[in-house]
PDB file of C-alpha atoms in Angstrom:
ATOM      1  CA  UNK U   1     113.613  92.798  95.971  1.00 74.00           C
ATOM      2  CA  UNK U   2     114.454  91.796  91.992  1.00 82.00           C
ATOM      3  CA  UNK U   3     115.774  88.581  93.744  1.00 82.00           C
ATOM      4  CA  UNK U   4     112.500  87.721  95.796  1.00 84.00           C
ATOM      5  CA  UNK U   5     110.206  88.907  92.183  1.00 84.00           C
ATOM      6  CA  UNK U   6     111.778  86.318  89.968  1.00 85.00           C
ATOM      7  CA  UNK U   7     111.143  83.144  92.840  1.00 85.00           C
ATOM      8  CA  UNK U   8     107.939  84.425  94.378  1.00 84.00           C
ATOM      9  CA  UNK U   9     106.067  85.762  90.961  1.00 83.00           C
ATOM     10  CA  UNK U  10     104.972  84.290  87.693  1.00 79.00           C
ATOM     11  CA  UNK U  11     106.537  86.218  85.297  1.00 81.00           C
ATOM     12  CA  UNK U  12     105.807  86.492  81.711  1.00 79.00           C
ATOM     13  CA  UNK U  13     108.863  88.819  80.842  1.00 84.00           C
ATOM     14  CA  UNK U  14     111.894  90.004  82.231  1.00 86.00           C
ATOM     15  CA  UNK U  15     113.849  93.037  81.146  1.00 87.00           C
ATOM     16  CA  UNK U  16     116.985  93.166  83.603  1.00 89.00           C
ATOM     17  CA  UNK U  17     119.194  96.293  83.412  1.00 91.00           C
ATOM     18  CA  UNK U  18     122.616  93.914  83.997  1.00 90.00           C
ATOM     19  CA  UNK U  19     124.840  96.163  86.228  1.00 83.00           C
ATOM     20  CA  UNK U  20     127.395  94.266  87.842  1.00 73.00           C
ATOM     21  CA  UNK U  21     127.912  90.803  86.503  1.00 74.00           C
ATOM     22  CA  UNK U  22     127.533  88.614  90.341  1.00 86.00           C
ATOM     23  CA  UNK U  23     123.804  90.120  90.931  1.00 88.00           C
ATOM     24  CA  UNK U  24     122.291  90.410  87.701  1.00 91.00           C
ATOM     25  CA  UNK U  25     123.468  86.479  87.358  1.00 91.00           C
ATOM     26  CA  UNK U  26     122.249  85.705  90.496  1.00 91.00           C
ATOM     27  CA  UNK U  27     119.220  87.272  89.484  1.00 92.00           C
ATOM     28  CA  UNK U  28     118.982  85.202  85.877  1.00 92.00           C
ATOM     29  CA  UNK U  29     119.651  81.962  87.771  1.00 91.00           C
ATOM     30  CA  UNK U  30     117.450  82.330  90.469  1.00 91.00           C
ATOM     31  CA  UNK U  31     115.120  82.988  87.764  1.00 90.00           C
ATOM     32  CA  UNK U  32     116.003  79.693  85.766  1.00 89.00           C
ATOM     33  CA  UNK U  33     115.963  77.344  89.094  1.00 88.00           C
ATOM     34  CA  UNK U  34     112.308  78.441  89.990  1.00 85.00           C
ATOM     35  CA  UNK U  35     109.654  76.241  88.067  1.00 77.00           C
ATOM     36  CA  UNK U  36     107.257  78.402  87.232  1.00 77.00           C
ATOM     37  CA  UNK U  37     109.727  81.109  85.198  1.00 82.00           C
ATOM     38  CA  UNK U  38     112.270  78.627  83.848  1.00 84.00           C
ATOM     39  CA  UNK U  39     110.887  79.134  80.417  1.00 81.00           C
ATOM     40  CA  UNK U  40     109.918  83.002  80.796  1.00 85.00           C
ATOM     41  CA  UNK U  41     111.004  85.069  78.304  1.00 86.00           C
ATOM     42  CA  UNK U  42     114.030  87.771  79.780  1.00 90.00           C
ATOM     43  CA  UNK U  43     115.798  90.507  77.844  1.00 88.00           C
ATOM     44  CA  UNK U  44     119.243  91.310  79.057  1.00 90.00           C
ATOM     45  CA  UNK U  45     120.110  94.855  79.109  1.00 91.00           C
ATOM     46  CA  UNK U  46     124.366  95.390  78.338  1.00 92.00           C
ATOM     47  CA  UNK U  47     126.802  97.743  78.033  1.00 90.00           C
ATOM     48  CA  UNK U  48     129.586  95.488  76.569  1.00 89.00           C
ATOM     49  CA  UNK U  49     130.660  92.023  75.316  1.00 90.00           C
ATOM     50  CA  UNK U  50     131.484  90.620  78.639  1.00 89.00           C
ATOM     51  CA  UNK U  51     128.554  91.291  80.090  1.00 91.00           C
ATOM     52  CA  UNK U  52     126.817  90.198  76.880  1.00 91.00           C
ATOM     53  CA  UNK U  53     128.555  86.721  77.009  1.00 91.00           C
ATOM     54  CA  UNK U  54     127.364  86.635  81.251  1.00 91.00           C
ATOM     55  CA  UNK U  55     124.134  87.279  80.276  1.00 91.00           C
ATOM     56  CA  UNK U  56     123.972  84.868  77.552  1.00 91.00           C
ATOM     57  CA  UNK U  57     125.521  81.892  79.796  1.00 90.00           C
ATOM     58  CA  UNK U  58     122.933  83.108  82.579  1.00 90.00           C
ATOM     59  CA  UNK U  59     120.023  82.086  80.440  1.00 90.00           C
ATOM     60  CA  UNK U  60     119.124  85.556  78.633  1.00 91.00           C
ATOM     61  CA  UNK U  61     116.742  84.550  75.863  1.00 88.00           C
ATOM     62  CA  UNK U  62     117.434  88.214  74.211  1.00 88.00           C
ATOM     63  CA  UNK U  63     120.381  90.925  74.660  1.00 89.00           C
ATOM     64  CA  UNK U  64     120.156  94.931  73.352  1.00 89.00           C
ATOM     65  CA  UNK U  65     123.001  97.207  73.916  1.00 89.00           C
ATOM     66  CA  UNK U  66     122.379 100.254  76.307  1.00 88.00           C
ATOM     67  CA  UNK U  67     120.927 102.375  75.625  1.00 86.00           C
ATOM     68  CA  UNK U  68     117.492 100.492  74.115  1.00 83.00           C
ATOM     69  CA  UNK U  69     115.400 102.314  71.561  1.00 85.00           C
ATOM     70  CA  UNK U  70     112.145 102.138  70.582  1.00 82.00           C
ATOM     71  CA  UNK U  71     113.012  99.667  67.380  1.00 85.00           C
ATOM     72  CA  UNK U  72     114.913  97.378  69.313  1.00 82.00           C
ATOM     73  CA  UNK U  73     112.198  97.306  71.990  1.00 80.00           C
ATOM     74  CA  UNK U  74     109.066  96.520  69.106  1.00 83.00           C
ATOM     75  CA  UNK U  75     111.558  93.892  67.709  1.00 81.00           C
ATOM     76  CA  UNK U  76     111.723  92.280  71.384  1.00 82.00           C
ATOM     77  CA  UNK U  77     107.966  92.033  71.851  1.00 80.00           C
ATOM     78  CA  UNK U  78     106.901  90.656  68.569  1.00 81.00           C
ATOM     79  CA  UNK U  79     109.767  88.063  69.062  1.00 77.00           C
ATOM     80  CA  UNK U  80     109.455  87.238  72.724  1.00 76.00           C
ATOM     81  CA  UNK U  81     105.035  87.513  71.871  1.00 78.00           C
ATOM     82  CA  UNK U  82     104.746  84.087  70.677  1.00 74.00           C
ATOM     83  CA  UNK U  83     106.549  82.450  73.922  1.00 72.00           C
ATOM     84  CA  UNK U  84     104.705  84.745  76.161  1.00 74.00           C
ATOM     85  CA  UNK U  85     101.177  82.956  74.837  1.00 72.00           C
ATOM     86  CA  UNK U  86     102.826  79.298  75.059  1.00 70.00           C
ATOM     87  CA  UNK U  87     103.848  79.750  78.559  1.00 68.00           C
ATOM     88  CA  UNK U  88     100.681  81.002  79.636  1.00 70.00           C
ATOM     89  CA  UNK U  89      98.668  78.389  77.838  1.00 69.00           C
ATOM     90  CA  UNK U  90     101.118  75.668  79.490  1.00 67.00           C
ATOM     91  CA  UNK U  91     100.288  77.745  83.088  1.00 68.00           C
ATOM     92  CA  UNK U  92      96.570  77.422  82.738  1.00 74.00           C
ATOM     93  CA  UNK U  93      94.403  75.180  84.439  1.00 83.00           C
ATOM     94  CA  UNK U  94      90.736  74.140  83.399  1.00 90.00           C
ATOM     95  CA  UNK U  95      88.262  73.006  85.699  1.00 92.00           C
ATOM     96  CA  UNK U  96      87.128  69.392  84.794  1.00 94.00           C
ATOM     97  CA  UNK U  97      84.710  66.152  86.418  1.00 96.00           C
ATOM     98  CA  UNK U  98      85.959  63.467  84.950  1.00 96.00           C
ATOM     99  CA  UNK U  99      85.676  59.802  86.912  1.00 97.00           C
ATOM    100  CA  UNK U 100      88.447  58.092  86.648  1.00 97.00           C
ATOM    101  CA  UNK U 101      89.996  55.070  88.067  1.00 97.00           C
ATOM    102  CA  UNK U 102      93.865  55.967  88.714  1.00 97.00           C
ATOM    103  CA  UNK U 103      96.889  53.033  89.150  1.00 96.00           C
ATOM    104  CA  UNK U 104      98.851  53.712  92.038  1.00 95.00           C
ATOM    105  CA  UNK U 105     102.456  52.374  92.540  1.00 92.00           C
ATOM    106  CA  UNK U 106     102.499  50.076  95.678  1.00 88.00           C
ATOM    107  CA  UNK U 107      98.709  50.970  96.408  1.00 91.00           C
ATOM    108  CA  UNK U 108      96.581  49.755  93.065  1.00 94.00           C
ATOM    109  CA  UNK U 109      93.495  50.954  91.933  1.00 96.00           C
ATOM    110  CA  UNK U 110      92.365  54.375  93.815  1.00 96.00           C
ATOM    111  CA  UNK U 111      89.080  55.218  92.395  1.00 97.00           C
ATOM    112  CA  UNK U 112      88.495  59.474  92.077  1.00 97.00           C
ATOM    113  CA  UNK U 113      87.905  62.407  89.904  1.00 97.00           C
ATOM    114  CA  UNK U 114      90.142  64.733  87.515  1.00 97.00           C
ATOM    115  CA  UNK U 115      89.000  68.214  89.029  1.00 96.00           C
ATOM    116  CA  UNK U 116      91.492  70.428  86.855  1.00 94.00           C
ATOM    117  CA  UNK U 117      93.600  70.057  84.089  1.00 93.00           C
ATOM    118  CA  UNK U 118      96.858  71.373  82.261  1.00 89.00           C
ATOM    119  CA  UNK U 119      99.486  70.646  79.805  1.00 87.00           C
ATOM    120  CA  UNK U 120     101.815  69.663  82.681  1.00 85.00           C
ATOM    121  CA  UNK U 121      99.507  67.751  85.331  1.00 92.00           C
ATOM    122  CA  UNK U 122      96.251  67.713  86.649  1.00 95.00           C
ATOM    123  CA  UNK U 123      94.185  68.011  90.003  1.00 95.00           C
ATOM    124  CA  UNK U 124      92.917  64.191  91.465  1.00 95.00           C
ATOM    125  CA  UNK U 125      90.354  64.415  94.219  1.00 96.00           C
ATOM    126  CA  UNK U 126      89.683  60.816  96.347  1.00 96.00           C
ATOM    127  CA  UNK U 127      88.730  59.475  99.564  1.00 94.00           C
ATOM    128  CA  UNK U 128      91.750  57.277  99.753  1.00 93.00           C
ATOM    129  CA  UNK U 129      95.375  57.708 101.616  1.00 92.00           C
ATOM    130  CA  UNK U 130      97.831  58.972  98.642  1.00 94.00           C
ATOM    131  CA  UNK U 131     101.548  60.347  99.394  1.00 93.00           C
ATOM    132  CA  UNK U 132     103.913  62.991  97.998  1.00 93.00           C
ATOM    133  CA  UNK U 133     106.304  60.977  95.968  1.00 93.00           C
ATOM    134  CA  UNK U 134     103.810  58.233  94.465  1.00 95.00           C
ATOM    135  CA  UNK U 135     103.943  57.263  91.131  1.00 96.00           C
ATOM    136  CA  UNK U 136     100.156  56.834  89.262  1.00 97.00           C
ATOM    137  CA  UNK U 137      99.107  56.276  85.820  1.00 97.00           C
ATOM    138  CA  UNK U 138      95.408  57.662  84.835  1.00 97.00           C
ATOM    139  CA  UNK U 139      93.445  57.039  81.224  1.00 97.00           C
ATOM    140  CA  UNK U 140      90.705  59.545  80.663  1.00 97.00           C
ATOM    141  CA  UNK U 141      89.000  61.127  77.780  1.00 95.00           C
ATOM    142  CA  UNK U 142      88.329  64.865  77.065  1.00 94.00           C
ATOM    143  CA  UNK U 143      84.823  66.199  76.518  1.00 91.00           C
ATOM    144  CA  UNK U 144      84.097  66.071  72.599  1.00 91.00           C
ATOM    145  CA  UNK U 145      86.782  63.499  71.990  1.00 90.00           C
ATOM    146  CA  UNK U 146      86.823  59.458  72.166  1.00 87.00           C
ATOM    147  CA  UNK U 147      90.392  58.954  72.248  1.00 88.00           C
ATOM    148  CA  UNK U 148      91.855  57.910  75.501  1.00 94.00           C
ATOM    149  CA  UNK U 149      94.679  59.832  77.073  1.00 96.00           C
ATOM    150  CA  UNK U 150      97.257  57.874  79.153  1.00 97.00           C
ATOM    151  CA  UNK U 151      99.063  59.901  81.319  1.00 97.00           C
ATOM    152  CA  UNK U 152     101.766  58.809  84.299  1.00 96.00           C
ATOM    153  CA  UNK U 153     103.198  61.052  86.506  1.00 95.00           C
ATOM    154  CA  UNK U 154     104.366  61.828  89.948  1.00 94.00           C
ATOM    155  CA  UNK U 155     102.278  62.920  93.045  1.00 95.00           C
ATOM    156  CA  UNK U 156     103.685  66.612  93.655  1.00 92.00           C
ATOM    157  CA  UNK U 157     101.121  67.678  96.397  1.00 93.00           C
ATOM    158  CA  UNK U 158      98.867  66.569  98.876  1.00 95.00           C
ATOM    159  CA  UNK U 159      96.134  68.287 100.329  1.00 94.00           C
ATOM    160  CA  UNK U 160      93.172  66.756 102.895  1.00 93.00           C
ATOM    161  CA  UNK U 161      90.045  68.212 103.750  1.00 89.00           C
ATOM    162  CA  UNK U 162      86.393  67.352 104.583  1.00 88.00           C
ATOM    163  CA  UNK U 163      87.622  63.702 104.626  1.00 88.00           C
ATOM    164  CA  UNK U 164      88.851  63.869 100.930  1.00 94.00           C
ATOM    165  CA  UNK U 165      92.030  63.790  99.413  1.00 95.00           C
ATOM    166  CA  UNK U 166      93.565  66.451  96.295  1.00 96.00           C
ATOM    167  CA  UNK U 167      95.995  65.095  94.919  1.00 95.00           C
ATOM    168  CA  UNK U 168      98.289  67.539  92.402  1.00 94.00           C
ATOM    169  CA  UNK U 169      99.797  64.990  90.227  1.00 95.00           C
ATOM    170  CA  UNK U 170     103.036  66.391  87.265  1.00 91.00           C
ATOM    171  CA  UNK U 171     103.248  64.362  84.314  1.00 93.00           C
ATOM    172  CA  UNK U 172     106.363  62.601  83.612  1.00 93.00           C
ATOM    173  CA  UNK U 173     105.287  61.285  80.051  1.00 95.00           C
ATOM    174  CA  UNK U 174     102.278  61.832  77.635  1.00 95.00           C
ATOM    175  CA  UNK U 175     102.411  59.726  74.080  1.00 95.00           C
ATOM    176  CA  UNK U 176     103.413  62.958  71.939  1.00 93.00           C
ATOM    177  CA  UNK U 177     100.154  62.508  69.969  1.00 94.00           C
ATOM    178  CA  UNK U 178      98.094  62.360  72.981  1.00 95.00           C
ATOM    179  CA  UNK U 179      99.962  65.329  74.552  1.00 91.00           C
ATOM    180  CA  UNK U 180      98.968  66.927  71.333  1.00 90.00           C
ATOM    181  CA  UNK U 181      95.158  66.484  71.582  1.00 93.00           C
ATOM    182  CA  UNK U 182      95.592  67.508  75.333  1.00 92.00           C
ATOM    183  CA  UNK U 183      97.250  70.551  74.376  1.00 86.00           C
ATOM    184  CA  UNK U 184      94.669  71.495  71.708  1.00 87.00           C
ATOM    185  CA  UNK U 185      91.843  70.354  73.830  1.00 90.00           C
ATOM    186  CA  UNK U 186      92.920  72.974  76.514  1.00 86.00           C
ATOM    187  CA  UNK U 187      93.725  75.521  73.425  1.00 80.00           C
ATOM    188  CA  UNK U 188      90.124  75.108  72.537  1.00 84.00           C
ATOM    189  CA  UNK U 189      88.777  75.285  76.094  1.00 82.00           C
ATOM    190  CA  UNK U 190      90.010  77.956  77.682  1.00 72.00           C
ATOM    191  CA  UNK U 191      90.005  79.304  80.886  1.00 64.00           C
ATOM    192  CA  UNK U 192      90.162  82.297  83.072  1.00 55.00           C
ATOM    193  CA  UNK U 193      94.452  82.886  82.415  1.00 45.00           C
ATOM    194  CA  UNK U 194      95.973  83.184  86.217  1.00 45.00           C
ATOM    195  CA  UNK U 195      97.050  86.770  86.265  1.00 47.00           C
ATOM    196  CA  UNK U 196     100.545  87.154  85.200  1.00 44.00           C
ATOM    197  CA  UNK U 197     103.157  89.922  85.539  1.00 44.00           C
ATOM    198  CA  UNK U 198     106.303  91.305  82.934  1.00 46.00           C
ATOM    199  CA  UNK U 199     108.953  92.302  85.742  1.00 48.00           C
ATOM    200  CA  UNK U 200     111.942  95.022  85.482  1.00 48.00           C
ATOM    201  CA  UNK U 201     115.227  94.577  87.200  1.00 51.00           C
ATOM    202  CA  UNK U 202     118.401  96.835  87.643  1.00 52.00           C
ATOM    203  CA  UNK U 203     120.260  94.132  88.055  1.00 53.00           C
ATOM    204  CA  UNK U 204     120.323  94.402  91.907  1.00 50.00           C
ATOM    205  CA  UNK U 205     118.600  92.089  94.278  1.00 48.00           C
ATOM    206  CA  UNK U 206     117.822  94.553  97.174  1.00 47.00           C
ATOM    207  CA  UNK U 207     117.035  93.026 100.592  1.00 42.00           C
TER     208      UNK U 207
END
């Protein structure tokens, strides 16, 4: 179902043919309250102004009139082209080994290595007990660069095997000009893009 696509799959794109104002908004807001497509890019497809303004409130980044032609639809993708490349670039991961000594609320000094790496958090493998919920702060520096970059964030995963511990850790703050040469590190380094998908909705959820 529409309603299962926009919380299951990463989406780059949404075009949702609104028909009926209670499921295509229940479609948009499922959309908005799933991580991983908050930011994707949807076009709203209308007949009127109400369902215009539904749309809109819903989270709709852009809204044609029905029916679309083919102007309106090469206006859409140069617009919506430029957020499609920043949300994949904030979705990709790239595989790192950096040693690193992390600072762990109410534990201290857990000793480990970055494995991945992303705009919004990175990958911690260690031989040491960590929990969901934990708070750490990690310095590190990127291949090619002498800068240190201080990160803190929150443990969002936990994952144990072979007597080691992967940690999946999402920042909660980055100095902006260290979040910068993170960003353009990872620009400059890419890697293989997770595959993503542009979805189209009629505006009903299904089963």
């Amino acid at each position: 179902s529409a309603l299962n696509a926009v919380t299951t799959m990463k989406l780059d794109t949404l075009i949702l043919d609104w028909i009926g104002t209670y499921e295509s908004t229940r479609i948009l807001t499922a959309m908005r309250s799933c991580e991983q497509n908050a930011k994707s890019t949807v076009l709203a497809m209308v007949k009127g102004d109400r369902e215009m303004q539904a749309a809109t409130q819903a989270g709709a980044n852009f809204i044609v009139y029905k029916p679309m032609d083919v102007d309106q639809a090469t206006r859409f993708v140069r617009a919506a082209y430029g957020n499609m490349l920043l949300q994949r670039r904030r979705a990709a991961r790239v595989a790192v080994d950096i040693p690193v000594v992390a600072n762990v609320l109410e534990k201290g000094q857990v000793e480990g290595r970055i494995i991945n790496l992303s705009v919004r958090g990175l990958a911690f493998l260690c031989n040491e007990e960590i929990k969901v919920g934990q708070e750490l702060a990690i310095a590190f520096t990127l291949a090619g660069i002498a800068a240190l970059v201080h990160v803190t964030g929150k443990v969002m995963n936990v994952i144990k095997a072979d007597g080691l511990t992967r940690v999946g850790v999402g920042f909660s703050f980055v100095p902006q000009n260290e979040s910068d040469v993170l960003e353009q590190w990872i620009l400059d380094h890419p890697p293989e893009v997770p595959k993503q998908s542009a979805g189209f909705s009629n505006g009903k959820s299904g089963n």
